[in-house]
Structure formats: structure tokens, C-alpha cells
Amino acid sequence: MHISNPYYTCTCDSDAPVSELSLELLLLQVVLPALLEQGHTRQWLKGLVRGWTLYVGHALELRSYLLGDQEEGTGDERNEDPRDAEQHAVLAAQGGGLHMAHQAMLQQDAPVGFQPYRRPNQFVLRIFTLLSLLCLTLMLSSLVCLIVPVLVGRWLMSFWMGDGRTHELYTAACGLYVCWLSMRGITISAAWLPQGRAILLQKAKEWSLLVLKSFVVAGLMAGVVPLLLGILFDLVVVAPLRVPLDQTPIFFPWQNWALGVLHAKIIAAITLMGPQWWLKTVIEQVYANGLRNMNLHFILRELAIPVITVLLLYLCVPYVLAAGAVPLLGVSTEMETLVHRRIYPFVLMVVMLVGFISFQAQQFRRLYEHIKNDKYLVGQQLVNYDQRSSSKPPPAHTTSIPPAP
């Protein structure tokens, strides 16, 4: 959209493709892995699948076909020796022809032998009904997993967004987390109720404190830090490449935050794979402590405050220089705009250059120490090493005087 009149000119560009791409990456790289990595989520899924199989198997009389007959028997049948199972399979194969004997020979090394099942009447029709119910269950579960989180997320987003439009990936992610937390709370409460009221109150107090700490850490590390990273990325990369100098860049906080989450995840992964330094040590310590042993004071002092301070300095110092110091030099308005728009990439290049020179200086210092130790170090003491004379070249010719007879 372009609006022009004698007083002002306004140009607005749509960033919908970039926004949708960032949201999809956020959902695939952050939301879904965080849910699927939980062990109890896998247990819930296994329990649901097993419960559905038991119910449908009893309803269609296919339990023997789906789960076998051992689970309906006694404990002695469940604890049957595998060697006895092999003997039973061989005895059954003796009267079953060459095919059964061949199957018994192939299953000799298996932990469980051949398990026959009861074939009810109209078996093909029952199998077709089972497959139909499976397709119907998958369709209904997909609808529930899509509709319920979105509805819950919309309801929660309406409290702080009002009537504003929100991308459905945000509502779906928010709803997924809320539904997961609700199910987790229900299962934990059901496990704690038989232990008594005192234990329940103690656990509630501990988890309330843990939730409060988690909200503080999440607000800083998952809210403030990604937002600052996204704004920096927009100032360093997006604005210089996409916005001309005669136009004003427009920042979208939600999109910057989504991109900042991905950048924070990438930076954390690169830091953990890189050399040992203070940020890697702190992140490894936080991972080692885990969620239940969270040390809020350590995280704030060693991780959150230093990272936020560095990001704020990188945001504020170039702006102060461009908006406060450059106009004092008496340059033109075009030069001021150019400096204001290009100072962030320039500062990043300077910082990277200084970091590279510092890294190379450390490497040369280590090389010098390594060469010196290989030449002069004997045990724990330098031998025949004089720092003042080590830089002087050795004499060109040496004369040796033989000892007197």
C-alpha cells in the first residue's frame, strides 16, 4: 500500500510470508519437541492405545487376535519358560505339516514361541469393522487435537489480546501447553491423593514454589532474551536488506519474539558444541540441575542478567551514538539516517573482528607456550631458559677451547 500527498508519503509492505515461516519453525522446533520429549507423554499415548485396543478387542471378540490369550490366563501361563514354549511349538508342528514345522524352526531363537489365536465367526467382517473403527478414531482424535487446543488458546489469548487477531499457531501452541499442564496436574493429583492431606499440602507448596521460579525464569529466558534477539536480528539483517533508506522500518514484536526463540535455540546448541567458556559452563550447569533442582539465584546471577545486559548494551549504545553523537558533528540529514540504519551491522562486524583477533592472539600465545615448554621444560622447571636472552639470535660462530692437559 502506498499513500502519497504533498505533506507525507507512507509505504507499508506485508510481511505475512516471513511471519508464517517463523511461526511454523517455532511450532516444529520448539513446541512439538518440548511436548514429545516428555516421558509421561509417551506413557499417556501408550496407555490410550492399549486401552482402545482392549476395549475394541472385547467388543469385537478380537482380543485373542490383537493381544493373545496369555494375558487372560493365570500368572503361571505368563511366566512360562521359553523352552517349554518351544517344545509346545514343536509338538504342535508335528501334526501341522511341513509349513508349521518350518515356522517352529524359525522361531526357536525367539523369546516367545508361536501363539495361536481364536478365530471367531465372521472374522473378515470383524477385521473390516476394526479397521473402520481405527480410521474413525484417528479422525476424531485428530479433530480433537486440532480443535480443543485452538479453542483453549483463543480463550486465553482473548484476555490480553482483546479483539485483536492472533495467528492460529500461537493459539494452538498456547492451548497445547495448557492442555498438557492440565493433564499432568490431574495425574499428579491422582497419584498424591492416597498419601494423605499433609503430604499433599507439602507437595503443593513445593510445586507452587517451583512453578513460581519457572515463571520467573521463563519470563526472562523465554520472553525477554528472545525478544531482544529478534529485535537485534531485525536491526542487523532484515532492516538493512529490505527497507530502503528513505523509508522507516516497522517492527512486529510477535514476529521478532518468534524469530528470537529460534535464534536462542540455535545459539544455545552452538555454544554447547563449541569450546569451553563461561556461557557453556553455565548452560551445562543449568541442564545438570534440571527443573526440580532449579537454582533461581544462580540462573539470574550467572545467566539471565549477563545475557540481558549484553543485549541491552548492544541495543542502546549504537542508538545513543547515532542519535546523540552524530548530530553534534554537523552532518547532513541523509548522513544521519545512513549512520542510524547502518550502525548496528557495523558494530557487529567490529565486535566479530575484535573477537577473532582476540581468539587468534590466545591461540598464538598457547602455541608460544607449547613451543617453549617442549624446548625448555624438564619436569616442572624451565632449564637453560632466559627470557631476556631468548629473543637474541645465537652467535654465528662458536669456538671451543680444549682443556689443558
mmCIF file of C-alpha atoms in Angstrom:
data_model
loop_
_atom_site.group_PDB
_atom_site.id
_atom_site.type_symbol
_atom_site.label_atom_id
_atom_site.label_comp_id
_atom_site.label_asym_id
_atom_site.label_seq_id
_atom_site.Cartn_x
_atom_site.Cartn_y
_atom_site.Cartn_z
ATOM 1 C CA MET A 1 0.000 0.000 0.000
ATOM 2 C CA HIS A 2 1.356 3.410 -0.976
ATOM 3 C CA ILE A 3 -0.208 6.698 0.167
ATOM 4 C CA SER A 4 1.152 9.949 -1.197
ATOM 5 C CA ASN A 5 0.198 13.582 -0.860
ATOM 6 C CA PRO A 6 2.118 16.893 -0.697
ATOM 7 C CA TYR A 7 2.622 16.515 3.081
ATOM 8 C CA TYR A 8 3.776 12.927 3.654
ATOM 9 C CA THR A 9 4.495 9.601 1.997
ATOM 10 C CA CYS A 10 3.691 6.258 3.637
ATOM 11 C CA THR A 11 4.587 2.830 2.283
ATOM 12 C CA CYS A 12 3.524 -0.381 4.050
ATOM 13 C CA ASP A 13 4.759 -3.818 2.995
ATOM 14 C CA SER A 14 3.172 -7.073 4.095
ATOM 15 C CA ASP A 15 5.444 -9.451 5.994
ATOM 16 C CA ALA A 16 2.943 -12.325 6.063
ATOM 17 C CA PRO A 17 5.214 -14.958 4.410
ATOM 18 C CA VAL A 18 8.073 -14.245 6.797
ATOM 19 C CA SER A 19 5.711 -14.279 9.774
ATOM 20 C CA GLU A 20 4.112 -17.585 8.789
ATOM 21 C CA LEU A 21 7.519 -19.155 8.200
ATOM 22 C CA SER A 22 8.787 -18.054 11.606
ATOM 23 C CA LEU A 23 5.656 -19.370 13.312
ATOM 24 C CA GLU A 24 5.894 -22.740 11.596
ATOM 25 C CA LEU A 25 9.543 -23.040 12.605
ATOM 26 C CA LEU A 26 8.596 -22.086 16.152
ATOM 27 C CA LEU A 27 5.920 -24.785 16.269
ATOM 28 C CA LEU A 28 8.117 -27.503 14.749
ATOM 29 C CA GLN A 29 11.355 -26.656 16.568
ATOM 30 C CA VAL A 30 10.138 -25.547 19.993
ATOM 31 C CA VAL A 31 6.552 -26.512 20.817
ATOM 32 C CA LEU A 32 6.304 -30.061 19.496
ATOM 33 C CA PRO A 33 9.786 -31.234 20.652
ATOM 34 C CA ALA A 34 9.114 -29.868 24.143
ATOM 35 C CA LEU A 35 5.914 -31.937 24.354
ATOM 36 C CA LEU A 36 7.211 -35.117 22.716
ATOM 37 C CA GLU A 37 10.414 -35.240 24.783
ATOM 38 C CA GLN A 38 8.406 -35.740 27.959
ATOM 39 C CA GLY A 39 8.443 -39.380 29.093
ATOM 40 C CA HIS A 40 4.977 -39.261 30.619
ATOM 41 C CA THR A 41 3.536 -38.006 27.312
ATOM 42 C CA ARG A 42 4.719 -41.195 25.652
ATOM 43 C CA GLN A 43 3.278 -43.223 28.517
ATOM 44 C CA TRP A 44 -0.068 -41.464 28.086
ATOM 45 C CA LEU A 45 -0.099 -42.284 24.401
ATOM 46 C CA LYS A 46 0.808 -45.919 25.063
ATOM 47 C CA GLY A 47 -1.903 -46.164 27.704
ATOM 48 C CA LEU A 48 -4.523 -44.694 25.371
ATOM 49 C CA VAL A 49 -3.563 -47.071 22.564
ATOM 50 C CA ARG A 50 -3.637 -50.074 24.896
ATOM 51 C CA GLY A 51 -6.964 -49.078 26.414
ATOM 52 C CA TRP A 52 -8.510 -48.607 22.967
ATOM 53 C CA THR A 53 -7.150 -51.988 21.861
ATOM 54 C CA LEU A 54 -8.564 -53.764 24.928
ATOM 55 C CA TYR A 55 -11.977 -52.149 24.587
ATOM 56 C CA VAL A 56 -12.320 -52.764 20.847
ATOM 57 C CA GLY A 57 -10.920 -56.274 21.203
ATOM 58 C CA HIS A 58 -13.548 -57.185 23.808
ATOM 59 C CA ALA A 59 -16.330 -55.523 21.805
ATOM 60 C CA LEU A 60 -15.445 -57.324 18.549
ATOM 61 C CA GLU A 61 -14.203 -60.534 20.246
ATOM 62 C CA LEU A 62 -10.760 -59.990 18.694
ATOM 63 C CA ARG A 63 -8.750 -59.763 21.870
ATOM 64 C CA SER A 64 -7.111 -63.110 21.208
ATOM 65 C CA TYR A 65 -6.113 -61.930 17.734
ATOM 66 C CA LEU A 66 -4.843 -58.500 18.895
ATOM 67 C CA LEU A 67 -3.188 -59.246 22.249
ATOM 68 C CA GLY A 68 -3.050 -63.024 22.504
ATOM 69 C CA ASP A 69 -4.536 -65.345 25.110
ATOM 70 C CA GLN A 70 -1.727 -65.198 27.696
ATOM 71 C CA GLU A 71 -2.978 -62.021 29.358
ATOM 72 C CA GLU A 72 -6.360 -63.632 30.034
ATOM 73 C CA GLY A 73 -4.769 -66.669 31.683
ATOM 74 C CA THR A 74 -3.152 -67.116 35.052
ATOM 75 C CA GLY A 75 0.229 -65.935 36.152
ATOM 76 C CA ASP A 76 1.725 -69.370 35.544
ATOM 77 C CA GLU A 77 0.924 -69.082 31.845
ATOM 78 C CA ARG A 78 2.509 -65.658 31.676
ATOM 79 C CA ASN A 79 5.688 -66.897 33.335
ATOM 80 C CA GLU A 80 6.012 -69.930 31.088
ATOM 81 C CA ASP A 81 9.565 -70.950 30.294
ATOM 82 C CA PRO A 82 10.564 -70.126 26.697
ATOM 83 C CA ARG A 83 11.996 -73.638 26.329
ATOM 84 C CA ASP A 84 8.589 -75.105 27.218
ATOM 85 C CA ALA A 85 7.023 -72.778 24.663
ATOM 86 C CA GLU A 86 9.450 -74.063 22.035
ATOM 87 C CA GLN A 87 8.615 -77.673 22.933
ATOM 88 C CA HIS A 88 4.915 -76.917 22.656
ATOM 89 C CA ALA A 89 5.523 -75.286 19.269
ATOM 90 C CA VAL A 90 7.471 -78.359 18.050
ATOM 91 C CA LEU A 91 4.736 -80.714 19.292
ATOM 92 C CA ALA A 92 2.118 -78.576 17.567
ATOM 93 C CA ALA A 93 4.195 -78.539 14.418
ATOM 94 C CA GLN A 94 4.471 -82.329 14.300
ATOM 95 C CA GLY A 95 0.852 -82.585 13.356
ATOM 96 C CA GLY A 96 0.658 -79.396 11.352
ATOM 97 C CA GLY A 97 2.602 -80.285 8.247
ATOM 98 C CA LEU A 98 5.855 -79.008 6.814
ATOM 99 C CA HIS A 99 4.835 -75.346 6.971
ATOM 100 C CA MET A 100 4.233 -75.430 10.729
ATOM 101 C CA ALA A 101 7.489 -77.301 11.290
ATOM 102 C CA HIS A 102 9.367 -74.698 9.281
ATOM 103 C CA GLN A 103 7.770 -71.884 11.311
ATOM 104 C CA ALA A 104 8.707 -73.657 14.550
ATOM 105 C CA MET A 105 12.319 -73.971 13.407
ATOM 106 C CA LEU A 106 12.477 -70.262 12.560
ATOM 107 C CA GLN A 107 11.096 -69.308 15.969
ATOM 108 C CA GLN A 108 13.489 -71.382 18.076
ATOM 109 C CA ASP A 109 15.600 -68.352 18.996
ATOM 110 C CA ALA A 110 12.592 -66.133 19.670
ATOM 111 C CA PRO A 111 11.723 -65.338 23.314
ATOM 112 C CA VAL A 112 8.136 -66.474 22.794
ATOM 113 C CA GLY A 113 7.008 -69.341 20.595
ATOM 114 C CA PHE A 114 4.103 -69.472 18.197
ATOM 115 C CA GLN A 115 0.913 -68.144 19.787
ATOM 116 C CA PRO A 116 -2.300 -69.455 18.286
ATOM 117 C CA TYR A 117 -5.423 -67.299 18.486
ATOM 118 C CA ARG A 118 -9.135 -67.975 18.490
ATOM 119 C CA ARG A 119 -10.808 -67.226 15.176
ATOM 120 C CA PRO A 120 -14.372 -66.054 15.831
ATOM 121 C CA ASN A 121 -17.264 -66.260 13.399
ATOM 122 C CA GLN A 122 -17.348 -63.728 10.549
ATOM 123 C CA PHE A 123 -13.676 -62.978 11.088
ATOM 124 C CA VAL A 124 -13.248 -60.938 7.895
ATOM 125 C CA LEU A 125 -16.201 -58.711 8.769
ATOM 126 C CA ARG A 126 -14.808 -58.147 12.259
ATOM 127 C CA ILE A 127 -11.407 -57.174 10.833
ATOM 128 C CA PHE A 128 -13.086 -54.748 8.440
ATOM 129 C CA THR A 129 -15.009 -53.253 11.377
ATOM 130 C CA LEU A 130 -11.750 -52.974 13.342
ATOM 131 C CA LEU A 131 -10.078 -51.054 10.518
ATOM 132 C CA SER A 132 -13.138 -48.803 10.167
ATOM 133 C CA LEU A 133 -13.092 -48.043 13.887
ATOM 134 C CA LEU A 134 -9.350 -47.355 13.671
ATOM 135 C CA CYS A 135 -9.869 -44.812 10.866
ATOM 136 C CA LEU A 136 -12.775 -43.218 12.731
ATOM 137 C CA THR A 137 -10.734 -42.996 15.950
ATOM 138 C CA LEU A 138 -7.800 -41.414 14.138
ATOM 139 C CA MET A 139 -10.097 -38.874 12.514
ATOM 140 C CA LEU A 140 -11.843 -37.973 15.784
ATOM 141 C CA SER A 141 -8.559 -37.781 17.723
ATOM 142 C CA SER A 142 -7.069 -35.524 15.029
ATOM 143 C CA LEU A 143 -10.102 -33.246 15.204
ATOM 144 C CA VAL A 144 -9.901 -33.111 18.998
ATOM 145 C CA CYS A 145 -6.139 -32.415 18.941
ATOM 146 C CA LEU A 146 -6.696 -29.594 16.455
ATOM 147 C CA ILE A 147 -9.898 -28.026 17.784
ATOM 148 C CA VAL A 148 -9.539 -28.226 21.577
ATOM 149 C CA PRO A 149 -6.057 -26.582 21.848
ATOM 150 C CA VAL A 150 -7.062 -23.836 19.425
ATOM 151 C CA LEU A 151 -10.267 -23.087 21.348
ATOM 152 C CA VAL A 152 -8.412 -23.044 24.669
ATOM 153 C CA GLY A 153 -5.662 -20.877 23.184
ATOM 154 C CA ARG A 154 -8.171 -18.417 21.727
ATOM 155 C CA TRP A 155 -9.940 -18.150 25.054
ATOM 156 C CA LEU A 156 -6.662 -17.456 26.873
ATOM 157 C CA MET A 157 -5.355 -15.066 24.215
ATOM 158 C CA SER A 158 -8.565 -13.040 24.410
ATOM 159 C CA PHE A 159 -7.681 -11.932 27.953
ATOM 160 C CA TRP A 160 -4.581 -9.941 26.962
ATOM 161 C CA MET A 161 -5.080 -9.529 23.202
ATOM 162 C CA GLY A 162 -8.723 -8.407 23.347
ATOM 163 C CA ASP A 163 -10.414 -8.368 19.976
ATOM 164 C CA GLY A 164 -7.106 -8.306 18.110
ATOM 165 C CA ARG A 165 -6.360 -11.029 15.602
ATOM 166 C CA THR A 166 -3.793 -13.633 16.621
ATOM 167 C CA HIS A 167 -2.150 -16.240 14.442
ATOM 168 C CA GLU A 168 -3.622 -19.691 14.994
ATOM 169 C CA LEU A 169 -0.193 -21.238 15.561
ATOM 170 C CA TYR A 170 0.171 -19.081 18.672
ATOM 171 C CA THR A 171 -3.258 -20.121 19.938
ATOM 172 C CA ALA A 172 -2.567 -23.785 19.130
ATOM 173 C CA ALA A 173 0.792 -23.703 20.935
ATOM 174 C CA CYS A 174 -0.714 -21.980 23.970
ATOM 175 C CA GLY A 175 -3.626 -24.428 24.041
ATOM 176 C CA LEU A 176 -1.316 -27.442 23.721
ATOM 177 C CA TYR A 177 0.741 -26.350 26.700
ATOM 178 C CA VAL A 178 -2.330 -25.586 28.804
ATOM 179 C CA CYS A 179 -3.951 -28.939 27.985
ATOM 180 C CA TRP A 180 -0.713 -30.759 28.712
ATOM 181 C CA LEU A 181 -0.299 -28.941 32.043
ATOM 182 C CA SER A 182 -3.913 -29.719 32.967
ATOM 183 C CA MET A 183 -3.494 -33.441 32.237
ATOM 184 C CA ARG A 184 -0.206 -33.501 34.095
ATOM 185 C CA GLY A 185 -1.793 -31.810 37.103
ATOM 186 C CA ILE A 186 -4.661 -34.289 37.140
ATOM 187 C CA THR A 187 -2.348 -37.302 37.018
ATOM 188 C CA ILE A 188 -0.088 -35.904 39.756
ATOM 189 C CA SER A 189 -3.074 -35.104 41.975
ATOM 190 C CA ALA A 190 -4.467 -38.621 41.490
ATOM 191 C CA ALA A 191 -1.084 -40.080 42.494
ATOM 192 C CA TRP A 192 -0.779 -37.840 45.590
ATOM 193 C CA LEU A 193 -4.299 -38.130 46.982
ATOM 194 C CA PRO A 194 -3.814 -41.585 48.594
ATOM 195 C CA GLN A 195 -0.785 -40.303 50.553
ATOM 196 C CA GLY A 196 -2.793 -38.065 52.864
ATOM 197 C CA ARG A 197 -3.514 -34.389 53.338
ATOM 198 C CA ALA A 198 -0.174 -33.460 54.932
ATOM 199 C CA ILE A 199 1.862 -34.917 52.073
ATOM 200 C CA LEU A 200 -0.497 -33.308 49.590
ATOM 201 C CA LEU A 201 -0.070 -29.861 51.169
ATOM 202 C CA GLN A 202 3.698 -30.268 51.301
ATOM 203 C CA LYS A 203 3.847 -31.299 47.649
ATOM 204 C CA ALA A 204 1.535 -28.449 46.670
ATOM 205 C CA LYS A 205 3.801 -25.964 48.457
ATOM 206 C CA GLU A 206 6.921 -27.354 46.786
ATOM 207 C CA TRP A 207 5.356 -27.347 43.339
ATOM 208 C CA SER A 208 3.909 -23.864 43.808
ATOM 209 C CA LEU A 209 7.391 -22.553 44.580
ATOM 210 C CA LEU A 210 8.769 -24.450 41.608
ATOM 211 C CA VAL A 211 6.072 -23.047 39.316
ATOM 212 C CA LEU A 212 6.814 -19.519 40.550
ATOM 213 C CA LYS A 213 10.524 -19.987 39.839
ATOM 214 C CA SER A 214 9.716 -21.438 36.430
ATOM 215 C CA PHE A 215 7.559 -18.428 35.551
ATOM 216 C CA VAL A 216 10.370 -16.042 36.516
ATOM 217 C CA VAL A 217 12.972 -17.958 34.507
ATOM 218 C CA ALA A 218 10.617 -18.419 31.552
ATOM 219 C CA GLY A 219 9.715 -14.738 31.540
ATOM 220 C CA LEU A 220 13.385 -13.793 31.304
ATOM 221 C CA MET A 221 14.933 -16.585 29.225
ATOM 222 C CA ALA A 222 11.927 -17.389 27.019
ATOM 223 C CA GLY A 223 10.432 -13.905 26.871
ATOM 224 C CA VAL A 224 12.913 -11.055 27.268
ATOM 225 C CA VAL A 225 16.001 -12.686 25.746
ATOM 226 C CA PRO A 226 14.254 -13.964 22.562
ATOM 227 C CA LEU A 227 12.539 -10.588 22.094
ATOM 228 C CA LEU A 228 15.864 -8.751 22.311
ATOM 229 C CA LEU A 229 17.500 -11.264 19.960
ATOM 230 C CA GLY A 230 14.669 -10.871 17.446
ATOM 231 C CA ILE A 231 14.901 -7.070 17.519
ATOM 232 C CA LEU A 232 18.667 -7.249 17.059
ATOM 233 C CA PHE A 233 18.289 -9.624 14.130
ATOM 234 C CA ASP A 234 15.757 -7.254 12.580
ATOM 235 C CA LEU A 235 18.090 -4.276 13.042
ATOM 236 C CA VAL A 236 21.223 -6.061 11.846
ATOM 237 C CA VAL A 237 19.914 -8.180 8.946
ATOM 238 C CA VAL A 238 16.288 -7.568 7.953
ATOM 239 C CA ALA A 239 16.068 -3.765 8.035
ATOM 240 C CA PRO A 240 19.330 -3.051 6.108
ATOM 241 C CA LEU A 241 18.431 -5.600 3.415
ATOM 242 C CA ARG A 242 14.701 -4.988 2.940
ATOM 243 C CA VAL A 243 13.968 -1.399 3.920
ATOM 244 C CA PRO A 244 15.386 1.468 1.754
ATOM 245 C CA LEU A 245 16.944 4.483 3.409
ATOM 246 C CA ASP A 246 14.006 6.742 2.528
ATOM 247 C CA GLN A 247 11.551 4.528 4.416
ATOM 248 C CA THR A 248 11.050 3.796 8.107
ATOM 249 C CA PRO A 249 11.253 0.174 9.271
ATOM 250 C CA ILE A 250 8.293 -1.226 11.178
ATOM 251 C CA PHE A 251 8.912 -3.804 13.887
ATOM 252 C CA PHE A 252 6.467 -6.560 14.832
ATOM 253 C CA PRO A 253 7.073 -7.744 18.418
ATOM 254 C CA TRP A 254 5.368 -11.130 17.986
ATOM 255 C CA GLN A 255 7.361 -11.946 14.865
ATOM 256 C CA ASN A 256 10.601 -10.719 16.460
ATOM 257 C CA TRP A 257 9.934 -12.868 19.510
ATOM 258 C CA ALA A 258 9.235 -15.961 17.381
ATOM 259 C CA LEU A 259 12.460 -15.484 15.414
ATOM 260 C CA GLY A 260 14.315 -14.758 18.650
ATOM 261 C CA VAL A 261 13.220 -18.098 20.123
ATOM 262 C CA LEU A 262 14.715 -19.927 17.147
ATOM 263 C CA HIS A 263 17.906 -17.846 17.324
ATOM 264 C CA ALA A 264 18.238 -18.504 21.062
ATOM 265 C CA LYS A 265 17.870 -22.241 20.471
ATOM 266 C CA ILE A 266 20.491 -22.179 17.703
ATOM 267 C CA ILE A 267 22.898 -20.103 19.798
ATOM 268 C CA ALA A 268 22.483 -22.460 22.773
ATOM 269 C CA ALA A 269 23.187 -25.502 20.567
ATOM 270 C CA ILE A 270 26.278 -23.878 19.012
ATOM 271 C CA THR A 271 27.501 -22.838 22.455
ATOM 272 C CA LEU A 272 27.179 -26.376 23.799
ATOM 273 C CA MET A 273 29.095 -27.755 20.796
ATOM 274 C CA GLY A 274 31.798 -25.084 20.941
ATOM 275 C CA PRO A 275 34.844 -24.621 23.158
ATOM 276 C CA GLN A 276 34.660 -24.263 26.911
ATOM 277 C CA TRP A 277 33.809 -20.760 28.110
ATOM 278 C CA TRP A 278 31.633 -19.197 30.796
ATOM 279 C CA LEU A 279 28.334 -19.361 28.896
ATOM 280 C CA LYS A 280 28.781 -23.039 28.054
ATOM 281 C CA THR A 281 29.682 -23.816 31.673
ATOM 282 C CA VAL A 282 26.581 -22.028 32.973
ATOM 283 C CA ILE A 283 24.220 -23.699 30.472
ATOM 284 C CA GLU A 284 25.639 -27.138 31.255
ATOM 285 C CA GLN A 285 25.192 -26.476 34.972
ATOM 286 C CA VAL A 286 21.567 -25.413 34.452
ATOM 287 C CA TYR A 287 20.885 -28.548 32.395
ATOM 288 C CA ALA A 288 22.542 -30.721 35.028
ATOM 289 C CA ASN A 289 20.417 -29.246 37.828
ATOM 290 C CA GLY A 290 17.179 -29.912 35.968
ATOM 291 C CA LEU A 291 13.753 -28.494 36.665
ATOM 292 C CA ARG A 292 13.208 -29.807 40.185
ATOM 293 C CA ASN A 293 16.636 -28.674 41.424
ATOM 294 C CA MET A 294 16.391 -25.253 39.809
ATOM 295 C CA ASN A 295 18.660 -22.661 41.404
ATOM 296 C CA LEU A 296 16.943 -19.355 40.696
ATOM 297 C CA HIS A 297 19.718 -17.216 42.184
ATOM 298 C CA PHE A 298 22.376 -18.985 40.091
ATOM 299 C CA ILE A 299 20.359 -18.620 36.878
ATOM 300 C CA LEU A 300 19.681 -14.936 37.475
ATOM 301 C CA ARG A 301 23.235 -14.071 38.525
ATOM 302 C CA GLU A 302 25.206 -16.170 36.047
ATOM 303 C CA LEU A 303 22.940 -16.445 33.004
ATOM 304 C CA ALA A 304 19.945 -14.109 32.756
ATOM 305 C CA ILE A 305 21.456 -10.829 33.968
ATOM 306 C CA PRO A 306 24.730 -11.066 31.954
ATOM 307 C CA VAL A 307 22.949 -12.069 28.725
ATOM 308 C CA ILE A 308 20.264 -9.385 29.052
ATOM 309 C CA THR A 309 22.908 -6.775 29.929
ATOM 310 C CA VAL A 310 24.955 -7.581 26.826
ATOM 311 C CA LEU A 311 21.895 -7.477 24.569
ATOM 312 C CA LEU A 312 20.675 -4.195 26.050
ATOM 313 C CA LEU A 313 24.119 -2.645 25.652
ATOM 314 C CA TYR A 314 24.219 -3.737 22.022
ATOM 315 C CA LEU A 315 20.783 -2.194 21.501
ATOM 316 C CA CYS A 316 21.347 1.055 23.391
ATOM 317 C CA VAL A 317 24.973 2.065 22.766
ATOM 318 C CA PRO A 318 24.742 2.235 18.930
ATOM 319 C CA TYR A 319 21.450 4.105 19.163
ATOM 320 C CA VAL A 320 22.935 6.657 21.588
ATOM 321 C CA LEU A 321 25.929 7.140 19.302
ATOM 322 C CA ALA A 322 23.777 7.507 16.187
ATOM 323 C CA ALA A 323 21.086 9.730 17.719
ATOM 324 C CA GLY A 324 23.188 11.698 20.193
ATOM 325 C CA ALA A 325 26.776 11.974 18.970
ATOM 326 C CA VAL A 326 26.394 12.081 15.182
ATOM 327 C CA PRO A 327 24.115 15.191 15.084
ATOM 328 C CA LEU A 328 26.736 17.094 17.092
ATOM 329 C CA LEU A 329 29.175 16.688 14.194
ATOM 330 C CA GLY A 330 27.011 18.863 11.933
ATOM 331 C CA VAL A 331 26.469 16.278 9.181
ATOM 332 C CA SER A 332 23.500 16.268 6.815
ATOM 333 C CA THR A 333 20.189 14.569 7.476
ATOM 334 C CA GLU A 334 20.903 11.877 4.883
ATOM 335 C CA MET A 335 24.183 11.042 6.618
ATOM 336 C CA GLU A 336 22.422 10.851 9.980
ATOM 337 C CA THR A 337 19.862 8.429 8.530
ATOM 338 C CA LEU A 338 22.609 6.355 6.934
ATOM 339 C CA VAL A 339 24.554 6.126 10.192
ATOM 340 C CA HIS A 340 21.410 5.344 12.168
ATOM 341 C CA ARG A 341 20.469 2.480 9.826
ATOM 342 C CA ARG A 342 23.930 1.001 9.290
ATOM 343 C CA ILE A 343 25.496 1.376 12.718
ATOM 344 C CA TYR A 344 24.170 -1.963 14.024
ATOM 345 C CA PRO A 345 25.766 -4.092 11.254
ATOM 346 C CA PHE A 346 28.951 -2.020 11.604
ATOM 347 C CA VAL A 347 29.117 -2.613 15.360
ATOM 348 C CA LEU A 348 28.514 -6.339 14.804
ATOM 349 C CA MET A 349 31.385 -6.518 12.309
ATOM 350 C CA VAL A 350 33.661 -4.631 14.714
ATOM 351 C CA VAL A 351 32.759 -6.960 17.581
ATOM 352 C CA MET A 352 33.324 -10.035 15.415
ATOM 353 C CA LEU A 353 36.671 -8.662 14.209
ATOM 354 C CA VAL A 354 37.812 -7.910 17.754
ATOM 355 C CA GLY A 355 36.686 -11.354 18.890
ATOM 356 C CA PHE A 356 38.529 -13.016 16.014
ATOM 357 C CA ILE A 357 41.743 -11.075 16.735
ATOM 358 C CA SER A 358 41.463 -11.901 20.437
ATOM 359 C CA PHE A 359 40.930 -15.582 19.670
ATOM 360 C CA GLN A 360 43.935 -15.677 17.336
ATOM 361 C CA ALA A 361 46.076 -13.889 19.939
ATOM 362 C CA GLN A 362 45.144 -16.527 22.507
ATOM 363 C CA GLN A 363 45.965 -19.295 20.045
ATOM 364 C CA PHE A 364 49.383 -17.788 19.263
ATOM 365 C CA ARG A 365 50.053 -17.387 22.978
ATOM 366 C CA ARG A 366 49.202 -21.048 23.536
ATOM 367 C CA LEU A 367 51.442 -22.028 20.622
ATOM 368 C CA TYR A 368 54.298 -19.987 22.081
ATOM 369 C CA GLU A 369 53.852 -21.617 25.486
ATOM 370 C CA HIS A 370 53.705 -25.053 23.888
ATOM 371 C CA ILE A 371 56.930 -24.499 21.937
ATOM 372 C CA LYS A 372 58.694 -23.056 24.994
ATOM 373 C CA ASN A 373 57.637 -25.972 27.186
ATOM 374 C CA ASP A 374 58.705 -28.542 24.609
ATOM 375 C CA LYS A 375 62.163 -26.960 24.331
ATOM 376 C CA TYR A 376 62.988 -25.960 27.902
ATOM 377 C CA LEU A 377 60.560 -27.643 30.304
ATOM 378 C CA VAL A 378 62.004 -30.589 32.193
ATOM 379 C CA GLY A 379 59.584 -31.934 34.741
ATOM 380 C CA GLN A 380 58.167 -28.844 36.422
ATOM 381 C CA GLN A 381 61.088 -26.427 35.905
ATOM 382 C CA LEU A 382 62.416 -24.452 32.929
ATOM 383 C CA VAL A 383 66.058 -25.296 32.234
ATOM 384 C CA ASN A 384 68.545 -23.126 30.255
ATOM 385 C CA TYR A 385 65.844 -20.511 29.609
ATOM 386 C CA ASP A 386 66.494 -16.788 29.933
ATOM 387 C CA GLN A 387 63.612 -14.568 28.832
ATOM 388 C CA ARG A 388 65.926 -11.596 28.104
ATOM 389 C CA SER A 389 68.374 -13.570 26.013
ATOM 390 C CA SER A 390 65.830 -15.915 24.407
ATOM 391 C CA SER A 391 64.908 -13.258 21.858
ATOM 392 C CA LYS A 392 68.570 -12.678 20.864
ATOM 393 C CA PRO A 393 69.906 -14.754 17.963
ATOM 394 C CA PRO A 394 72.664 -17.229 18.791
ATOM 395 C CA PRO A 395 76.262 -16.294 17.817
ATOM 396 C CA ALA A 396 77.272 -17.116 14.256
ATOM 397 C CA HIS A 397 80.460 -18.990 15.204
ATOM 398 C CA THR A 398 81.428 -20.670 18.425
ATOM 399 C CA THR A 399 84.968 -21.556 19.413
ATOM 400 C CA SER A 400 85.614 -24.368 21.819
ATOM 401 C CA ILE A 401 88.854 -24.303 23.846
ATOM 402 C CA PRO A 402 90.150 -27.751 24.632
ATOM 403 C CA PRO A 403 91.005 -28.417 28.251
ATOM 404 C CA ALA A 404 94.651 -28.184 29.288
ATOM 405 C CA PRO A 405 96.402 -31.467 29.660
#
